[in-house]
Coordinates of C-alpha atoms in Angstrom, one line a residue:
M506 CA 106.5 -41.4 -151.1
I507 CA 107.2 -44.9 -150.2
G508 CA 110.9 -46.0 -149.9
H509 CA 113.5 -47.7 -147.8
K510 CA 114.8 -45.7 -145.0
F511 CA 117.4 -46.7 -142.4
M512 CA 116.4 -45.5 -139.0
F513 CA 119.1 -43.3 -137.5
S514 CA 117.7 -42.5 -134.0
T515 CA 118.3 -41.0 -130.6
G516 CA 115.9 -40.9 -127.6
I517 CA 114.4 -38.6 -125.0
E518 CA 115.4 -40.5 -121.8
N519 CA 112.0 -41.0 -120.1
S520 CA 112.5 -43.5 -117.3
Y521 CA 110.2 -43.0 -114.3
P522 CA 110.7 -45.8 -111.7
T523 CA 110.0 -45.3 -108.0
I524 CA 112.7 -45.9 -105.4
V525 CA 112.9 -45.5 -101.7
G526 CA 114.5 -42.3 -100.5
P527 CA 116.8 -41.8 -97.5
D528 CA 113.8 -41.0 -95.3
G529 CA 112.1 -44.3 -96.3
R530 CA 109.5 -42.6 -98.5
T531 CA 108.8 -43.6 -102.1
V532 CA 110.3 -41.2 -104.6
R533 CA 109.5 -41.0 -108.3
I534 CA 112.6 -40.6 -110.5
D535 CA 111.3 -38.8 -113.7
Q536 CA 114.2 -38.4 -116.1
M537 CA 112.3 -36.0 -118.4
E538 CA 111.9 -33.7 -115.4
K539 CA 115.4 -34.1 -114.1
C540 CA 116.9 -33.6 -117.6
R541 CA 114.6 -30.5 -118.1
H542 CA 112.9 -31.9 -121.2
Y543 CA 109.5 -30.7 -120.2
Q544 CA 110.7 -27.1 -120.2
N545 CA 112.9 -27.6 -123.3
M546 CA 110.5 -29.8 -125.3
E547 CA 110.5 -27.8 -128.6
L548 CA 114.2 -27.1 -128.4
D549 CA 115.0 -30.8 -127.9
F550 CA 113.0 -31.7 -131.0
N551 CA 114.7 -28.9 -133.0
L552 CA 118.1 -30.3 -131.8
C553 CA 117.2 -33.7 -133.3
K554 CA 116.3 -32.1 -136.6
D555 CA 119.6 -30.0 -136.5
T556 CA 121.5 -33.2 -136.0
C557 CA 119.9 -34.9 -139.1
I558 CA 118.0 -37.4 -136.8
E559 CA 114.6 -38.3 -138.3
F560 CA 113.5 -41.0 -135.9
L561 CA 113.1 -40.5 -132.1
R562 CA 112.6 -42.9 -129.3
W563 CA 110.1 -41.0 -127.3
G564 CA 107.2 -41.6 -125.0
P565 CA 104.8 -39.7 -122.6
P566 CA 105.2 -40.3 -118.9
Y567 CA 102.9 -43.2 -118.3
Y568 CA 102.5 -42.4 -114.7
K569 CA 101.3 -38.9 -115.5
T570 CA 99.2 -39.8 -118.5
H571 CA 97.1 -42.7 -117.3
L572 CA 95.2 -41.1 -114.4
A573 CA 92.8 -43.9 -113.6
P574 CA 90.9 -46.6 -115.6
G575 CA 89.6 -44.9 -118.7
Q576 CA 91.0 -41.5 -117.7
Y577 CA 93.9 -39.8 -119.4
D578 CA 95.8 -36.5 -119.6
W579 CA 97.0 -36.1 -123.2
S580 CA 98.3 -32.5 -122.7
Y581 CA 102.0 -33.3 -123.0
S582 CA 101.5 -35.8 -125.8
D583 CA 99.4 -33.5 -127.8
D584 CA 102.0 -30.7 -127.7
A585 CA 105.0 -33.0 -128.3
L586 CA 103.5 -35.0 -131.2
A587 CA 102.3 -31.8 -132.9
K588 CA 105.8 -30.4 -132.8
M589 CA 107.4 -33.6 -134.0
R590 CA 104.9 -33.8 -136.9
E591 CA 105.7 -30.2 -137.8
L592 CA 109.4 -31.1 -137.9
E593 CA 108.8 -34.4 -139.8
I594 CA 110.4 -36.4 -137.0
T595 CA 109.0 -39.9 -136.7
P596 CA 108.5 -41.1 -133.1
I597 CA 109.1 -44.6 -132.0
V598 CA 106.5 -44.5 -129.2
D599 CA 107.6 -45.9 -125.9
L600 CA 104.5 -46.4 -123.7
C601 CA 106.0 -47.9 -120.5
H602 CA 109.5 -47.1 -119.4
F603 CA 110.4 -48.7 -116.0
G604 CA 107.3 -47.6 -114.0
V605 CA 103.6 -47.5 -113.6
P606 CA 101.1 -44.9 -112.3
D607 CA 100.7 -44.9 -108.5
W608 CA 97.2 -46.3 -108.6
L609 CA 98.5 -49.4 -110.3
G610 CA 101.2 -50.0 -107.6
N611 CA 103.9 -52.0 -109.3
F612 CA 104.6 -54.9 -111.7
Q613 CA 103.4 -57.5 -109.2
N614 CA 99.8 -56.3 -109.9
P615 CA 98.0 -58.9 -112.0
D616 CA 95.7 -56.1 -113.3
F617 CA 98.5 -54.2 -114.9
P618 CA 98.4 -55.9 -118.3
K619 CA 94.7 -55.3 -119.0
H620 CA 94.9 -51.6 -117.8
F621 CA 98.0 -51.1 -119.9
A622 CA 96.4 -52.6 -123.0
E623 CA 93.4 -50.2 -122.6
Y624 CA 95.9 -47.3 -122.3
A625 CA 97.7 -48.5 -125.5
Q626 CA 94.4 -48.6 -127.4
A627 CA 93.4 -45.2 -126.1
F628 CA 96.7 -43.7 -127.1
S629 CA 96.6 -45.2 -130.6
E630 CA 93.0 -44.0 -131.1
R631 CA 94.0 -40.4 -130.2
Y632 CA 97.0 -40.6 -132.6
P633 CA 96.0 -43.1 -135.3
Y634 CA 98.7 -41.9 -137.7
L635 CA 101.5 -43.3 -135.5
D636 CA 102.7 -46.7 -136.5
L637 CA 106.0 -47.4 -134.7
Y638 CA 105.8 -48.5 -131.1
T639 CA 107.8 -50.0 -128.3
P640 CA 104.9 -50.9 -125.9
V641 CA 107.1 -51.9 -123.0
N642 CA 110.8 -50.9 -122.8
E643 CA 113.4 -53.4 -121.6
I644 CA 111.2 -56.0 -120.0
F645 CA 114.1 -58.1 -118.7
I646 CA 115.9 -55.1 -117.1
T647 CA 112.6 -53.9 -115.6
A648 CA 111.9 -57.2 -114.0
M649 CA 115.4 -57.7 -112.8
F650 CA 115.9 -54.3 -111.3
S651 CA 112.4 -54.2 -109.8
A652 CA 111.9 -57.8 -108.5
Q653 CA 115.3 -59.5 -108.5
Y654 CA 117.8 -56.9 -107.4
G655 CA 115.2 -54.9 -105.3
W656 CA 116.2 -51.5 -106.6
W657 CA 113.0 -50.1 -108.2
N658 CA 109.2 -50.1 -107.9
E659 CA 108.2 -53.2 -105.8
R660 CA 111.8 -53.6 -104.6
L661 CA 111.6 -57.4 -104.2
T662 CA 114.5 -59.9 -104.3
S663 CA 113.3 -63.3 -105.3
D664 CA 112.9 -65.5 -108.3
R665 CA 109.2 -65.7 -107.7
A666 CA 108.9 -61.9 -107.7
F667 CA 111.0 -61.8 -110.9
V668 CA 108.9 -64.3 -112.7
T669 CA 105.7 -62.5 -111.6
A670 CA 106.9 -59.2 -112.9
L671 CA 108.3 -60.8 -116.1
K672 CA 104.9 -62.5 -116.8
H673 CA 102.9 -59.3 -116.2
L674 CA 105.3 -57.2 -118.3
C675 CA 105.2 -59.6 -121.2
Q676 CA 101.5 -60.0 -121.0
A677 CA 101.1 -56.2 -121.1
N678 CA 103.5 -56.0 -124.0
V679 CA 101.6 -58.6 -126.1
L680 CA 98.1 -57.3 -125.2
A681 CA 99.2 -53.7 -126.0
M682 CA 100.3 -54.9 -129.5
H683 CA 96.9 -56.5 -130.1
S684 CA 95.2 -53.3 -128.9
I685 CA 97.2 -51.0 -131.2
L686 CA 96.7 -53.3 -134.2
K687 CA 92.9 -53.0 -133.7
V688 CA 93.3 -49.2 -134.4
Q689 CA 96.4 -49.1 -136.6
P690 CA 96.7 -52.4 -138.6
D691 CA 99.9 -51.2 -140.2
A692 CA 101.7 -50.8 -136.9
T693 CA 105.2 -52.2 -136.4
F694 CA 106.6 -53.0 -132.9
I695 CA 110.2 -52.4 -132.2
Q696 CA 111.3 -54.2 -129.0
S697 CA 114.0 -52.6 -127.0
E698 CA 115.6 -55.4 -124.9
S699 CA 119.0 -55.5 -123.3
S700 CA 121.4 -57.9 -125.0
E701 CA 123.2 -59.7 -122.3
Y702 CA 126.0 -62.3 -121.9
F703 CA 127.4 -64.0 -118.8
H704 CA 131.0 -65.2 -118.8
P705 CA 132.1 -67.8 -116.2
I706 CA 135.4 -66.7 -114.6
R707 CA 136.1 -70.3 -113.5
P708 CA 134.9 -73.7 -114.6
E709 CA 133.0 -74.3 -111.4
V710 CA 130.5 -71.5 -112.3
Q711 CA 130.0 -72.7 -115.9
G712 CA 126.6 -74.2 -114.9
L713 CA 125.4 -70.9 -113.4
A714 CA 126.6 -69.0 -116.4
N715 CA 124.7 -71.4 -118.7
F716 CA 121.5 -70.9 -116.6
L717 CA 121.9 -67.1 -116.8
N718 CA 122.5 -67.2 -120.5
Q719 CA 119.2 -69.0 -120.9
K720 CA 117.4 -66.7 -118.5
R721 CA 118.5 -63.6 -120.5
F722 CA 116.2 -64.7 -123.3
L723 CA 113.0 -65.1 -121.3
A724 CA 111.5 -61.7 -122.0
L725 CA 111.8 -62.2 -125.8
D726 CA 110.9 -65.9 -125.6
L727 CA 107.6 -65.1 -124.0
T728 CA 106.9 -62.0 -126.2
Y729 CA 107.6 -64.0 -129.4
G730 CA 106.0 -67.2 -128.3
Y731 CA 109.4 -69.0 -128.7
P732 CA 109.4 -72.6 -127.4
I733 CA 110.6 -72.5 -123.8
R734 CA 113.4 -75.0 -123.2
V735 CA 113.4 -77.4 -120.3
V736 CA 115.5 -75.6 -117.8
M737 CA 113.7 -72.3 -118.2
F738 CA 110.3 -74.1 -118.4
E739 CA 110.9 -75.7 -115.0
Y740 CA 112.2 -72.4 -113.6
L741 CA 109.0 -70.6 -114.6
L742 CA 106.8 -73.3 -113.2
E743 CA 108.7 -73.5 -109.9
N744 CA 108.3 -69.7 -109.5
G745 CA 104.5 -69.4 -110.1
M746 CA 103.8 -69.5 -113.8
T747 CA 101.4 -72.1 -115.1
R748 CA 101.6 -74.2 -118.2
E749 CA 98.5 -72.4 -119.5
E750 CA 100.1 -69.0 -119.0
I751 CA 103.2 -70.1 -120.9
R752 CA 101.0 -71.5 -123.7
W753 CA 99.1 -68.3 -123.8
F754 CA 102.2 -66.5 -125.2
E755 CA 102.6 -69.2 -127.9
H756 CA 99.0 -68.6 -129.1
N757 CA 99.0 -64.8 -128.9
Q758 CA 102.3 -63.7 -130.2
V759 CA 102.5 -61.2 -133.1
K760 CA 106.1 -61.8 -133.9
A761 CA 105.6 -61.1 -137.6
R762 CA 104.9 -57.5 -136.8
C763 CA 108.1 -57.0 -134.8
I764 CA 111.6 -55.7 -135.2
M765 CA 114.0 -57.1 -132.6
G766 CA 115.4 -54.0 -131.1
N767 CA 118.3 -54.6 -128.8
D768 CA 120.5 -52.5 -126.6
Y769 CA 124.2 -52.8 -125.9
Y770 CA 126.3 -51.1 -123.3
A771 CA 129.7 -51.7 -121.8
T772 CA 127.9 -53.1 -118.8
N773 CA 125.9 -55.8 -120.8
E774 CA 128.5 -58.5 -120.4
H775 CA 129.1 -60.0 -117.0
L776 CA 131.7 -62.1 -115.2
V777 CA 130.1 -64.8 -113.1
M778 CA 132.2 -65.0 -109.9
P779 CA 132.9 -68.1 -107.7
N780 CA 130.5 -66.8 -105.0
G781 CA 127.6 -66.8 -107.4
T782 CA 127.5 -63.1 -108.0
W783 CA 128.3 -61.3 -111.2
Q784 CA 130.0 -58.1 -112.1
A785 CA 130.6 -56.0 -115.3
A786 CA 133.0 -57.6 -117.7
G787 CA 133.4 -54.8 -120.2
D788 CA 133.2 -55.2 -124.0
V789 CA 134.4 -58.8 -124.4
F790 CA 132.4 -60.3 -127.3
G791 CA 130.9 -57.0 -128.3
Y792 CA 127.7 -56.2 -130.2
Y793 CA 128.4 -58.3 -133.2
V794 CA 128.8 -61.6 -131.5
I795 CA 126.0 -61.2 -129.0
T796 CA 123.5 -59.8 -131.5
H797 CA 124.2 -62.8 -133.7
Q798 CA 123.2 -65.0 -130.9
Y799 CA 119.8 -63.2 -130.6
Y800 CA 119.3 -63.1 -134.3
N801 CA 120.0 -66.9 -134.7
R802 CA 117.4 -67.5 -132.1
Y803 CA 114.5 -65.3 -133.3
R804 CA 115.4 -64.6 -137.0
L805 CA 113.8 -61.2 -137.0
P806 CA 115.0 -57.8 -138.4
I807 CA 117.1 -55.9 -135.9
M808 CA 117.5 -52.3 -134.8
H809 CA 120.2 -51.2 -132.4
T810 CA 117.9 -49.3 -130.0
E811 CA 120.3 -48.1 -127.3
T812 CA 124.0 -47.4 -126.7
N813 CA 126.1 -44.8 -125.1
R814 CA 129.4 -44.1 -123.3
T815 CA 130.6 -41.4 -121.1
A816 CA 133.1 -38.9 -122.4
P817 CA 136.0 -38.9 -123.3
E818 CA 135.4 -42.5 -124.6
S819 CA 132.0 -41.7 -126.3
E820 CA 133.3 -40.9 -129.8
E821 CA 135.4 -44.0 -130.0
W822 CA 132.5 -46.1 -128.6
L823 CA 130.1 -44.6 -131.3
W824 CA 132.4 -45.7 -134.1
R825 CA 133.0 -49.1 -132.6
Q826 CA 129.3 -49.8 -132.3
W827 CA 128.7 -48.5 -135.8
A828 CA 131.4 -50.8 -137.1
N829 CA 129.9 -53.8 -135.4
L830 CA 126.4 -52.9 -136.7
H831 CA 127.4 -52.3 -140.3
R832 CA 129.5 -55.5 -140.4
L833 CA 126.4 -57.4 -139.3
K834 CA 124.5 -55.8 -142.0
Q835 CA 127.1 -56.6 -144.6
D836 CA 127.1 -60.2 -143.4
G837 CA 123.4 -60.6 -144.2
V838 CA 121.7 -59.8 -140.9
P839 CA 118.7 -57.4 -141.7
I840 CA 119.7 -54.3 -139.7
L841 CA 117.1 -51.5 -139.8
G842 CA 118.4 -48.8 -137.5
F843 CA 120.9 -47.5 -135.0
T844 CA 120.4 -45.3 -131.9
W845 CA 122.6 -43.2 -129.7
Y846 CA 120.8 -43.0 -126.4
S847 CA 120.0 -40.3 -125.4
L848 CA 119.7 -36.8 -126.9
T849 CA 121.0 -35.2 -123.7
H850 CA 122.9 -36.2 -120.6
Q851 CA 121.0 -38.1 -118.0
I852 CA 120.8 -38.0 -114.2
D853 CA 121.9 -40.7 -111.7
W854 CA 122.3 -43.5 -114.2
H855 CA 125.8 -44.1 -112.7
V856 CA 123.9 -45.8 -109.9
A857 CA 121.1 -47.2 -112.2
L858 CA 118.6 -44.7 -110.8
R859 CA 118.5 -46.7 -107.5
E860 CA 119.6 -43.7 -105.5
E861 CA 118.9 -40.0 -105.9
H862 CA 122.1 -37.9 -106.1
N863 CA 121.2 -35.6 -109.0
H864 CA 124.5 -36.5 -110.5
V865 CA 124.9 -35.7 -114.2
H866 CA 125.7 -38.8 -116.2
P867 CA 127.4 -37.4 -119.3
V868 CA 126.3 -39.7 -122.2
G869 CA 124.2 -37.3 -124.3
L870 CA 124.7 -35.9 -127.8
F871 CA 124.1 -32.6 -126.0
D872 CA 124.7 -31.5 -122.4
L873 CA 121.9 -30.4 -120.2
D874 CA 122.3 -26.8 -121.3
R875 CA 121.6 -28.1 -124.8
N876 CA 125.2 -27.5 -126.1
I877 CA 126.2 -30.0 -128.7
L878 CA 129.1 -32.2 -127.7
P879 CA 131.9 -33.9 -129.8
V880 CA 129.9 -37.2 -129.9
G881 CA 126.9 -35.2 -131.2
K882 CA 128.9 -33.8 -134.0
A883 CA 130.4 -37.2 -134.7
Y884 CA 126.9 -38.8 -134.9
K885 CA 125.7 -36.0 -137.3
R886 CA 128.7 -36.7 -139.5
L887 CA 128.0 -40.4 -139.4
I888 CA 124.4 -39.9 -140.5
Q889 CA 125.4 -37.5 -143.3
Q890 CA 128.2 -39.8 -144.6
W891 CA 126.4 -43.2 -144.2
G892 CA 122.8 -42.3 -144.8
P893 CA 123.0 -42.1 -148.7
V894 CA 125.0 -45.4 -148.7
L895 CA 122.4 -47.2 -146.6
D896 CA 119.6 -45.9 -148.7
D897 CA 121.0 -48.0 -151.5
E898 CA 121.6 -51.2 -149.5
R899 CA 119.2 -54.0 -149.3
Y900 CA 117.3 -53.8 -145.9
G901 CA 115.2 -51.0 -144.6
T902 CA 111.7 -50.1 -143.4
I903 CA 108.9 -49.3 -145.8
Y904 CA 108.2 -45.7 -144.8
R905 CA 105.6 -43.3 -146.1

């Protein structure tokens, strides 16, 4: 049956960047392993169903699945997707979440985009019935944390490294969309990009704040082939991109097949300090104002693809985000979905995964023993109460 369905979602947190350990060795931080998803896979999907969640942000561990060019291990994906199909849970497939296989190195590798596109096509050929994808998760954050802040993967700290990573991630994203469309021409792509804002704390840093508030759009500007404005155009050229590479995005975008998924946390707004650094500002403008800025730029349907908060503030945060989202919808912005991320607590996100402490980050609908938490019960109530209302409202995905 074809109808309009609002996408209430959660996610299986599946980050897998590499970091440097205390002994100087490279360490892979696999959140699905640390949060015990592999051993609780069927239970986790059943918990989604029990919570009235019909859509799930989920993806196989890219670093374990893509073994070499043309070689894949589909064992986890086969089992997981069979269980989701049995439960009638629709996956939003996340193919690259903050890391690459060891043989690809890191996001400075110019061969990453073509290999990733081959992987995306192989995945869609194995599971041709799937039609909702996030090819590359949070491109801006991946490039910043890996190549500007020096925390993950290549662990570099320069504008040139950032632009190189950004270029390769966006190329991989666009090429993967084309590869998937060859197999599944009805595919829809839901970006998941961090929605940022930089507030100047003093007038003398207004210029830097303006620059950063243009830089925050780069991942989506390239992905969607949006005309790059002068300051950012010069920034990209000065740091290694060519005019031809920028134009490639204009000629290869598939924006018409996209939903602009955006993420919002209490850490997404920043105070720009007099010394040129920035720090968390808290919830100043909020999801409504910042999402309006992104919507006015790209004019695409929107899904809120990530939010959370640690207890005891989590329930209040859930309702505040929902109120912002629904007000946007009532004000005419085409809102298609909402996500509390993630299903369970996470590990070490209090330090953005850049150090390994095995510290529980309590943001899940369920704890790591799979006990439902107050925010999980609140989210279930929200879905039960608002689902029938939203089914009668104007915007929604066409869903079979």
